[in-house]
PDB file of C-alpha atoms in Angstrom:
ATOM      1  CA  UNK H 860     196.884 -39.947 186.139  1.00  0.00           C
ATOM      2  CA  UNK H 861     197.913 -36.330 186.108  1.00  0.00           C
ATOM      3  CA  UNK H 862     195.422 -33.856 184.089  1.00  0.00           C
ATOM      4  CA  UNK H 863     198.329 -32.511 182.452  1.00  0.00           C
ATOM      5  CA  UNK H 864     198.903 -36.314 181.385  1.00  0.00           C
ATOM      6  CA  UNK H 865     195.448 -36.937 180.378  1.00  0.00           C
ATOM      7  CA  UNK H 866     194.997 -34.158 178.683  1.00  0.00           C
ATOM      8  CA  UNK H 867     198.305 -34.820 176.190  1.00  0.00           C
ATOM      9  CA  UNK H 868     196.713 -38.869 175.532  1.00  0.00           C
ATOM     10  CA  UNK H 869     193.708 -37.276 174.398  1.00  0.00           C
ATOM     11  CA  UNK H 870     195.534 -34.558 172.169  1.00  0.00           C
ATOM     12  CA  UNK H 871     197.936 -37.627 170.788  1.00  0.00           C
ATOM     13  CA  UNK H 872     194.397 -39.723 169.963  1.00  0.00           C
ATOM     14  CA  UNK H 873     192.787 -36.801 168.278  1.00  0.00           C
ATOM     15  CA  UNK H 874     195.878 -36.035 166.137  1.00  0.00           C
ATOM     16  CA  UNK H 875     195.786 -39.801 165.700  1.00  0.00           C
ATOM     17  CA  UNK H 876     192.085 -39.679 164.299  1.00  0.00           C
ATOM     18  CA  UNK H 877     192.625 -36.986 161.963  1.00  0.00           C
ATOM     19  CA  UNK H 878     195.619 -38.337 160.350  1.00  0.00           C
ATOM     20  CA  UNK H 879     195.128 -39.896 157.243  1.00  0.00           C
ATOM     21  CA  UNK H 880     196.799 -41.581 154.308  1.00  0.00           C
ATOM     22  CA  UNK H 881     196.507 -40.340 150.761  1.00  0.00           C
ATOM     23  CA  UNK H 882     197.560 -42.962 148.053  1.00  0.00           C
ATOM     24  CA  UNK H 883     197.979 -41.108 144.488  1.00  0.00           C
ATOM     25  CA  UNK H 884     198.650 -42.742 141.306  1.00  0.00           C
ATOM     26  CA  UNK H 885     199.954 -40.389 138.488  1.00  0.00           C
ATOM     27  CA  UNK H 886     200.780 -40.681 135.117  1.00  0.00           C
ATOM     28  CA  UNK H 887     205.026 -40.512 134.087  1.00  0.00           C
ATOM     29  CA  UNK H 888     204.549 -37.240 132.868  1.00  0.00           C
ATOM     30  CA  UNK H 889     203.663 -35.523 136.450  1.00  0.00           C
ATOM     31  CA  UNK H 890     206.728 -37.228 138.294  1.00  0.00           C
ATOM     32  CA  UNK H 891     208.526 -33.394 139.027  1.00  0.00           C
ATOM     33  CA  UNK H 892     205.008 -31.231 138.981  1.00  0.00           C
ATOM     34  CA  UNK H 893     203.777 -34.090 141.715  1.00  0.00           C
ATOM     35  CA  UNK H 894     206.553 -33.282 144.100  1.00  0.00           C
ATOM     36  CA  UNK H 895     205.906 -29.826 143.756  1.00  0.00           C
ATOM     37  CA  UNK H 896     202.333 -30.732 144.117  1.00  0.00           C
ATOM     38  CA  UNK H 897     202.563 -32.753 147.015  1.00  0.00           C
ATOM     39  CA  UNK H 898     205.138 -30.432 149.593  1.00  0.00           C
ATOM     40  CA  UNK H 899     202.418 -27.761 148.833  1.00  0.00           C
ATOM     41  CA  UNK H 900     199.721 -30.028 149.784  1.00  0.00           C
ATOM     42  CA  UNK H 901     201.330 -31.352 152.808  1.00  0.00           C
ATOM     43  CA  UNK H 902     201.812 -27.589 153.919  1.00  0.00           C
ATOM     44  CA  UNK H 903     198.207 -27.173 154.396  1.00  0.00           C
ATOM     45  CA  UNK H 904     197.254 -30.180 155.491  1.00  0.00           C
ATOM     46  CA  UNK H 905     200.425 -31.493 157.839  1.00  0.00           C
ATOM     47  CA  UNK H 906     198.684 -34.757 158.926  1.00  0.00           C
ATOM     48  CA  UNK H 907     198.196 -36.144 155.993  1.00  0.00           C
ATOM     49  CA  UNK H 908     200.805 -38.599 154.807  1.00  0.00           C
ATOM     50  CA  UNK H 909     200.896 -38.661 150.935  1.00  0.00           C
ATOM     51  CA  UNK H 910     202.345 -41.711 148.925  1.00  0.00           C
ATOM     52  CA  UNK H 911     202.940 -41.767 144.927  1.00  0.00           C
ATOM     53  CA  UNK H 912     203.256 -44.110 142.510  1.00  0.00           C
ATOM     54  CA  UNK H 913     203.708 -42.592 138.577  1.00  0.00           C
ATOM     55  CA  UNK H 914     203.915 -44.832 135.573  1.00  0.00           C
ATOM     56  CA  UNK H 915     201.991 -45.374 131.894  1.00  0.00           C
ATOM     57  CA  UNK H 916     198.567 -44.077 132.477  1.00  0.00           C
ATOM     58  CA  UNK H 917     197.639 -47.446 131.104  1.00  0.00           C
ATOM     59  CA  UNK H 918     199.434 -49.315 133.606  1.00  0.00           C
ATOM     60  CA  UNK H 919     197.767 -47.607 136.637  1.00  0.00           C
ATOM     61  CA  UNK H 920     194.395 -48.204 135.258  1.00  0.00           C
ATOM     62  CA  UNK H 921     195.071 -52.069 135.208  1.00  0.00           C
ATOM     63  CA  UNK H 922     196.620 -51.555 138.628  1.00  0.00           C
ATOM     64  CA  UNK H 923     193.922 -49.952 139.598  1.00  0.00           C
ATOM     65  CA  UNK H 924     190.837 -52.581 138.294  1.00  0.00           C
ATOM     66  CA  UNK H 925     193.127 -55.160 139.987  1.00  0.00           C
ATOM     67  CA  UNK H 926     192.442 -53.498 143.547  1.00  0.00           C
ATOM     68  CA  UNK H 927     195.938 -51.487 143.840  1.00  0.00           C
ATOM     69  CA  UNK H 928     195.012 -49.015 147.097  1.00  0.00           C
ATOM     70  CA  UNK H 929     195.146 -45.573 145.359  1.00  0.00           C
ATOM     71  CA  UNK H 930     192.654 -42.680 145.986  1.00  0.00           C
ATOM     72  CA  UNK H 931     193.474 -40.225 143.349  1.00  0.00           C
ATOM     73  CA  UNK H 932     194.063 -41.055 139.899  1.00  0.00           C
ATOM     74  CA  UNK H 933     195.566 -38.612 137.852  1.00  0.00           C
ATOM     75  CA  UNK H 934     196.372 -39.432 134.041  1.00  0.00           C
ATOM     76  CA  UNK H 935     197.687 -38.115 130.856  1.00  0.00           C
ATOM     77  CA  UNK H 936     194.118 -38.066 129.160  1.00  0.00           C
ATOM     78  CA  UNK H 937     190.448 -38.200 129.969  1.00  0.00           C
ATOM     79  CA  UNK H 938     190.047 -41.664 128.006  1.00  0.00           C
ATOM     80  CA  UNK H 939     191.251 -44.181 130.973  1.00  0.00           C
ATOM     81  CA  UNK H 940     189.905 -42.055 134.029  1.00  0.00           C
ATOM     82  CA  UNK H 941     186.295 -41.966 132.071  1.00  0.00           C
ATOM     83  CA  UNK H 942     187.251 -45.903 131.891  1.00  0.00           C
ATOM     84  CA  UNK H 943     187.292 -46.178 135.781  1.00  0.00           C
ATOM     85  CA  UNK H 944     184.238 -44.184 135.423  1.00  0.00           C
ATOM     86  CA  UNK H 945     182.371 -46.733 133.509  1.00  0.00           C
ATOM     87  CA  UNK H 946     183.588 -49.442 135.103  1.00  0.00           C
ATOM     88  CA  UNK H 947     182.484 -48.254 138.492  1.00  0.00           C
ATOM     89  CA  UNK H 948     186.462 -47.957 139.869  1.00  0.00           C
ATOM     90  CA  UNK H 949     185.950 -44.301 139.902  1.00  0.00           C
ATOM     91  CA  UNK H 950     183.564 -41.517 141.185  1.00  0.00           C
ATOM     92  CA  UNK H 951     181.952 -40.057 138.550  1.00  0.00           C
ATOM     93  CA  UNK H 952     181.085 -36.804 139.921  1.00  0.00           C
ATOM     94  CA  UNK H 953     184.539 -35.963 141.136  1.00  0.00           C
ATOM     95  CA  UNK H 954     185.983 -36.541 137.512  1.00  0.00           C
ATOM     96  CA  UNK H 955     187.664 -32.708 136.021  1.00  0.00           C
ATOM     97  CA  UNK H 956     190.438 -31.584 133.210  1.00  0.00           C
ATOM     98  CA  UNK H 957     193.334 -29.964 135.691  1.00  0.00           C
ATOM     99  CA  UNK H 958     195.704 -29.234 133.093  1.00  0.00           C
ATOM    100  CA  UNK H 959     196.672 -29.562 129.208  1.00  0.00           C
ATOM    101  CA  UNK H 960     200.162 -31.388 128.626  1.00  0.00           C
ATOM    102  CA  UNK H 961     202.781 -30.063 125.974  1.00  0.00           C
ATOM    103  CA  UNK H 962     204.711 -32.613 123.444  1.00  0.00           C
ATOM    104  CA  UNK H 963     207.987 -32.195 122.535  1.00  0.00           C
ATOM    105  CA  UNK H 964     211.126 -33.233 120.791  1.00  0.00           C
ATOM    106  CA  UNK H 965     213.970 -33.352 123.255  1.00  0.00           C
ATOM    107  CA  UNK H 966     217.927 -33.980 122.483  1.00  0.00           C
ATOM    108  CA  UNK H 967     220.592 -33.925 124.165  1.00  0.00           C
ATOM    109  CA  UNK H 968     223.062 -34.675 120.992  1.00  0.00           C
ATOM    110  CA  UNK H 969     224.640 -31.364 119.937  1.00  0.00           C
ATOM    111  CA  UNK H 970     224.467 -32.657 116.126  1.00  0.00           C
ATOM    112  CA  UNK H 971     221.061 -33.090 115.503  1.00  0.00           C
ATOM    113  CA  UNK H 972     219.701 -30.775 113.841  1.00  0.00           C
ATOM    114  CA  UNK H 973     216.212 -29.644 115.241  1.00  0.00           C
ATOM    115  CA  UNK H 974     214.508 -27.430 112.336  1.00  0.00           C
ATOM    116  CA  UNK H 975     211.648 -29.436 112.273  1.00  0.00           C
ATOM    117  CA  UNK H 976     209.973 -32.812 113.453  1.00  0.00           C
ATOM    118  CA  UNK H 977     209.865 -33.842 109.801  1.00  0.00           C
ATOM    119  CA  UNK H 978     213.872 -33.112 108.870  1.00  0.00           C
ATOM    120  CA  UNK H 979     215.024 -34.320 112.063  1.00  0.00           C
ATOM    121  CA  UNK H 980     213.109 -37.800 111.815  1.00  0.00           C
ATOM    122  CA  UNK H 981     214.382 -38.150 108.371  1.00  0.00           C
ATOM    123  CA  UNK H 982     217.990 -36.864 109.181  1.00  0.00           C
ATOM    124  CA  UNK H 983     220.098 -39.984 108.279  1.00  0.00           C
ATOM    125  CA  UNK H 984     222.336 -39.081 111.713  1.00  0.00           C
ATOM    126  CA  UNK H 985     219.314 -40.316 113.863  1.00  0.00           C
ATOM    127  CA  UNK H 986     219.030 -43.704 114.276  1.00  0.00           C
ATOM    128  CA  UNK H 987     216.858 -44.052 117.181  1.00  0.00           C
ATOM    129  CA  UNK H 988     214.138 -42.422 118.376  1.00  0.00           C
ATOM    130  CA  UNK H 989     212.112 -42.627 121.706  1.00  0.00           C
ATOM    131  CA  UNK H 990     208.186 -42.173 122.056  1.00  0.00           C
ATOM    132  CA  UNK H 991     206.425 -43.675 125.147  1.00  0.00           C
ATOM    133  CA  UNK H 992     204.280 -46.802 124.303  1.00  0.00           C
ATOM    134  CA  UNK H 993     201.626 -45.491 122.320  1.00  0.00           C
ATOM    135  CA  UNK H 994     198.839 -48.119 123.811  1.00  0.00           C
ATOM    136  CA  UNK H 995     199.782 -47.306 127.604  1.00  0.00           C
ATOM    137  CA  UNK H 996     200.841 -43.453 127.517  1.00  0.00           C
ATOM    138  CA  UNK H 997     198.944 -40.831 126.002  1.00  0.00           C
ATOM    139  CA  UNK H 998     202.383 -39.099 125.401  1.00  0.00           C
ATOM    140  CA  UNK H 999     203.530 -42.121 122.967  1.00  0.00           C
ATOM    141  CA  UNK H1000     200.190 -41.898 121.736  1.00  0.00           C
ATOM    142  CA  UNK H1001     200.453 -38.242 120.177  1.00  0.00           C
ATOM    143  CA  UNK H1002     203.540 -38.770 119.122  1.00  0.00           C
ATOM    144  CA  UNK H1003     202.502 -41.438 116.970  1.00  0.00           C
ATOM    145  CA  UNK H1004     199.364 -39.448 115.808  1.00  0.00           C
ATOM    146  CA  UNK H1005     202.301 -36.091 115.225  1.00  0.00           C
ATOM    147  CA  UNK H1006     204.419 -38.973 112.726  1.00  0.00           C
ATOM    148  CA  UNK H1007     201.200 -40.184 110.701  1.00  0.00           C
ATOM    149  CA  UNK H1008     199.910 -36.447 110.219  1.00  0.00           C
ATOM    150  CA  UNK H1009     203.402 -35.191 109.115  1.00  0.00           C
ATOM    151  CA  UNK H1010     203.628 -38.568 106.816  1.00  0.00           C
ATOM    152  CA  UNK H1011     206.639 -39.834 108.302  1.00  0.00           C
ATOM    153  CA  UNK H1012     205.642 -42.488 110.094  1.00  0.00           C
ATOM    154  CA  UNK H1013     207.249 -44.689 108.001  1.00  0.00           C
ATOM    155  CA  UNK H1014     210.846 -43.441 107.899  1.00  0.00           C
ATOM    156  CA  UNK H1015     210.450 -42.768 111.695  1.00  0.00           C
ATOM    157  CA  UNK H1016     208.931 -46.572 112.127  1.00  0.00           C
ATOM    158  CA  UNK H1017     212.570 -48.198 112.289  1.00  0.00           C
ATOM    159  CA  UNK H1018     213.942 -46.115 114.606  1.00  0.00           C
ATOM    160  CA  UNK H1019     211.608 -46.290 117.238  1.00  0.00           C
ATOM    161  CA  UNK H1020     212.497 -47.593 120.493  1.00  0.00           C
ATOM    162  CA  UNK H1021     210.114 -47.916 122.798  1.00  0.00           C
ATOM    163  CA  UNK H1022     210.193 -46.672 126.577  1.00  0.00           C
ATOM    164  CA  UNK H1023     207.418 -48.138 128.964  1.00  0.00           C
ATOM    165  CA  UNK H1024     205.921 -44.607 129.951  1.00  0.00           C
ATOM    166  CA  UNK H1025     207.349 -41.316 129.218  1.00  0.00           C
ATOM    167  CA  UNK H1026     209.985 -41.535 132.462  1.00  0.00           C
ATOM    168  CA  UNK H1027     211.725 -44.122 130.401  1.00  0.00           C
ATOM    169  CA  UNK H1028     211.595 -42.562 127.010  1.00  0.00           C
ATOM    170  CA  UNK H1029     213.422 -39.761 128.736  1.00  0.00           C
ATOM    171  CA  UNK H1030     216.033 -41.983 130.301  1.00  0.00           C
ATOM    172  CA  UNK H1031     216.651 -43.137 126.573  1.00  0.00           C
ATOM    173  CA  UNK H1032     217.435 -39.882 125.670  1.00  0.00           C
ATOM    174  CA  UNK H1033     219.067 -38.438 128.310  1.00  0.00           C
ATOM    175  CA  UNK H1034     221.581 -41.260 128.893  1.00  0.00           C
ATOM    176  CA  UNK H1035     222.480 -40.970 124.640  1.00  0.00           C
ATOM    177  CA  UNK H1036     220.523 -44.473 123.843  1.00  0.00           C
ATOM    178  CA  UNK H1037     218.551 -42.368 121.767  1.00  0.00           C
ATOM    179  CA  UNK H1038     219.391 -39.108 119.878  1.00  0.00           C
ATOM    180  CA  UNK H1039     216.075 -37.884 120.394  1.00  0.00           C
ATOM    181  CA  UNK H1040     212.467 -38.426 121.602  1.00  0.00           C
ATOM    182  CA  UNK H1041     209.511 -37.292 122.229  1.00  0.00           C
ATOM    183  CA  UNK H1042     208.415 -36.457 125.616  1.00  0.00           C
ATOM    184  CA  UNK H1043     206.642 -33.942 127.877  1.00  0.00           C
ATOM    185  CA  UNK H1044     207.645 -30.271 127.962  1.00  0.00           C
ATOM    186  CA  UNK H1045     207.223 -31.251 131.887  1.00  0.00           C
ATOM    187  CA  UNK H1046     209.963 -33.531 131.812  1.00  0.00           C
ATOM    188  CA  UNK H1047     212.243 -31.368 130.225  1.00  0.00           C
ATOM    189  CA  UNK H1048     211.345 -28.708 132.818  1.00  0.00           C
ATOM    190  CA  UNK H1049     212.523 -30.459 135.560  1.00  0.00           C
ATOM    191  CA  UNK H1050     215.055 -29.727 137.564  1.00  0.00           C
ATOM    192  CA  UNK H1051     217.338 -32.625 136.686  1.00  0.00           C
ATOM    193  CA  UNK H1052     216.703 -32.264 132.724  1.00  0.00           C
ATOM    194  CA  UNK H1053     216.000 -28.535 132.867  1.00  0.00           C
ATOM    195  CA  UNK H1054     219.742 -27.861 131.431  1.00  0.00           C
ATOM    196  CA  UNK H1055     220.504 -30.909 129.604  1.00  0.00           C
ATOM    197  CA  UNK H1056     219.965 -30.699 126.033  1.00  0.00           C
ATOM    198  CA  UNK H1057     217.511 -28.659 123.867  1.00  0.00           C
ATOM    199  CA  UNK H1058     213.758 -29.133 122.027  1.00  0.00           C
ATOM    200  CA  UNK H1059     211.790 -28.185 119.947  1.00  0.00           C
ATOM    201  CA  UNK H1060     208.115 -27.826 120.711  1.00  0.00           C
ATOM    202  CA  UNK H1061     205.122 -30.149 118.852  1.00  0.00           C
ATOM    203  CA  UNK H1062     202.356 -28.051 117.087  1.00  0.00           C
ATOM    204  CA  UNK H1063     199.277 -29.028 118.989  1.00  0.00           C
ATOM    205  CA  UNK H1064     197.616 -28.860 116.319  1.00  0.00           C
ATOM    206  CA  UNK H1065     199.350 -32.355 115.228  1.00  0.00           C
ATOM    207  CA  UNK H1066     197.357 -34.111 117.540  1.00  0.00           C
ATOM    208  CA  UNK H1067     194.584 -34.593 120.259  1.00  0.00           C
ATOM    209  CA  UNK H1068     194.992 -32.357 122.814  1.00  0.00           C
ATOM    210  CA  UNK H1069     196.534 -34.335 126.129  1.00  0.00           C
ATOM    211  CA  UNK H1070     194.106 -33.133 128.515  1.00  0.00           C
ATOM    212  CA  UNK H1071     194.835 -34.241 132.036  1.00  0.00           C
ATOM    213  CA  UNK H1072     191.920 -35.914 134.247  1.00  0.00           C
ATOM    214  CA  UNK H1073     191.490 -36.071 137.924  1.00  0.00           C
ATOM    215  CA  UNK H1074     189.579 -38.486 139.745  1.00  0.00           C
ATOM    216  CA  UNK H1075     188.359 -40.128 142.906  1.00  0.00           C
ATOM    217  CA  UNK H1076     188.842 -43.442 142.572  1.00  0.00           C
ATOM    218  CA  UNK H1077     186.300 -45.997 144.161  1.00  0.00           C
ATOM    219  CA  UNK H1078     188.046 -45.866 147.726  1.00  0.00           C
ATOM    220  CA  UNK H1079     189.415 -42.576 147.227  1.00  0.00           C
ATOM    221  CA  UNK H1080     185.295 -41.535 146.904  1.00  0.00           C
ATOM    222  CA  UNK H1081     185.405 -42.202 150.799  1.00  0.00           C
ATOM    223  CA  UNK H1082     188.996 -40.360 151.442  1.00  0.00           C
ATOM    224  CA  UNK H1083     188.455 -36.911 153.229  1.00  0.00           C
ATOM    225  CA  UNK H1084     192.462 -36.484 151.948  1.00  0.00           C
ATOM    226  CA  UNK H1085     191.228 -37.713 148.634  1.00  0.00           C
ATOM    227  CA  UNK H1086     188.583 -35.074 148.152  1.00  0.00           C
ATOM    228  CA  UNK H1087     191.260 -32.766 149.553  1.00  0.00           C
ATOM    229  CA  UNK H1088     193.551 -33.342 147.178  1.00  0.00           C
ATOM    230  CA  UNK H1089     191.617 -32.361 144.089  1.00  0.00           C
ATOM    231  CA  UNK H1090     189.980 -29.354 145.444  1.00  0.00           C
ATOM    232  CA  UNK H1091     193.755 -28.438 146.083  1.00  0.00           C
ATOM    233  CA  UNK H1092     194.458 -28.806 142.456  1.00  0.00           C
ATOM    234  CA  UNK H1093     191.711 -26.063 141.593  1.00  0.00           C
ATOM    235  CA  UNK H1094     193.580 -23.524 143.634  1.00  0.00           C
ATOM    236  CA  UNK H1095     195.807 -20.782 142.035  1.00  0.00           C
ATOM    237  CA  UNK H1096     198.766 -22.401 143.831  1.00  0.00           C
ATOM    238  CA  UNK H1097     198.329 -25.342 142.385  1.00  0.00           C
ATOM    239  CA  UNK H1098     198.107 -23.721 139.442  1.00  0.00           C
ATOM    240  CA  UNK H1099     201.105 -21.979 139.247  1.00  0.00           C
ATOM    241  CA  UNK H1100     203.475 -24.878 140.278  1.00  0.00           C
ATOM    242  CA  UNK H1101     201.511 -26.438 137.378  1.00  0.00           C
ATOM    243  CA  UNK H1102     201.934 -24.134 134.878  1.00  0.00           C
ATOM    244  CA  UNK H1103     205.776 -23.658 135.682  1.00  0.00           C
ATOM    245  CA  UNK H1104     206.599 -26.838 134.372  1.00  0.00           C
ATOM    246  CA  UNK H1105     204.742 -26.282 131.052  1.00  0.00           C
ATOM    247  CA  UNK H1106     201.182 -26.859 131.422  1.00  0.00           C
ATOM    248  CA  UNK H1107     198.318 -25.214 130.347  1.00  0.00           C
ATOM    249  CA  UNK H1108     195.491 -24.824 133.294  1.00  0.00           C
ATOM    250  CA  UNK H1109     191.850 -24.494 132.291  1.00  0.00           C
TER     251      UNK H1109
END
């Protein structure tokens, strides 16, 4: 064997070595920042191959307790990483708030009137509205919390139709099967949505803040990618993509 030879085998097994998988589970909300996230990521660290899977934050924490193979968790609130925390799915230490989500009220009906969340539940021309599942996303969650505060929860109550994580809720919306909804200003931000339609943004002050948590999950704890990954989220890249689609960044 030629040294020239030899010496590409052991290039090809050290490139080999170093590689590594990176399995990240995500909440709905973080579909478009994620992809942002992710070709960033992969930039600076061009061996690593990065998978996603994004649904109800509630959903990937069952997934997750039932052995699915992600590393990173990253969900709408601090409530079901801290779960994974106490359960001993997650690593505690590695546990942060990388961002602060935005609710809205999106439509893409030119008739309905957006003035206010109140008048535009109660507008007799709506007859469906969207929220996520309010015991699986933190988004549907708020929005819930934004109709009892406001003391329309009642006239808003028949009209709700229910999307499985905020993706969905969108779709409802976006496709006319709702005339409005509320979702994430990141959603709306996207590049597919960003022209479509028009909303109106959700005092905070309506409800909990939708602080976004970061963790390590149990495997993830031994990922070098894993660890990677959420160090990468503290950078001023990161935040930037972040805070283009909406967020706030501690």
């Amino acid at each position: 064997m030629s040294r020239r030879l030899l010496f590409a085998l052991l290039l090809l097994a050290t490139f080999r070595a170093r590689a590594e998988n990176l399995s990240i589970a995500a909440a709905a909300n973080f579909t478009g920042p994620l992809e942002a996230l992710t070709a960033e990521f992969k930039k600076r660290n061009p061996s690593t191959k990065v998978t996603v899977a994004t649904g109800a934050s509630g959903s990937l924490i069952a997934q997750i307790k039932n052995g699915a193979p992600y590393d990173v968790f990253l969900s709408a609130d601090l409530e079901y990483p801290q779960a994974l925390v106490g359960s001993g799915e997650a690593e505690a230490s590695s546990l942060f708030t990388f961002a602060f989500g935005r609710l809205v009220l999106w439509t893409t009906r030119p008739s309905v009137q957006l003035a206010s969340v109140a008048e535009a539940v109660r507008d007799p021309m709506v007859q469906k509205i969207a929220i996520a599942n309010p015991d699986t996303a933190p988004y549907g969650r708020a929005a819930r919390q934004v109709l009892g505060d406001l003391g329309v929860w009642a006239d808003a109550f028949p009209k709700l139709v229910l999307g499985e994580n905020i993706t969905q809720t969108a779709q409802f919306v976006e496709t006319g099967n709702a005339d409005l909804g509320f979702v994430s200003l990141s959603v709306v931000l996207a590049p597919k949505l960003r022209e479509k339609g028009r909303w109106l943004d959700v005092p905070a002050r309506l409800h909990a803040p939708l602080a976004h948590g970061a963790v390590l999950t149990r495997r993830g704890a031994k990922s070098t990618a894993g660890k990677q990954f959420l160090e990468f989220l503290r950078t001023p890249a990161a935040k930037l993509i972040l805070e283009s689609f909406g967020y706030a960044v501690p």
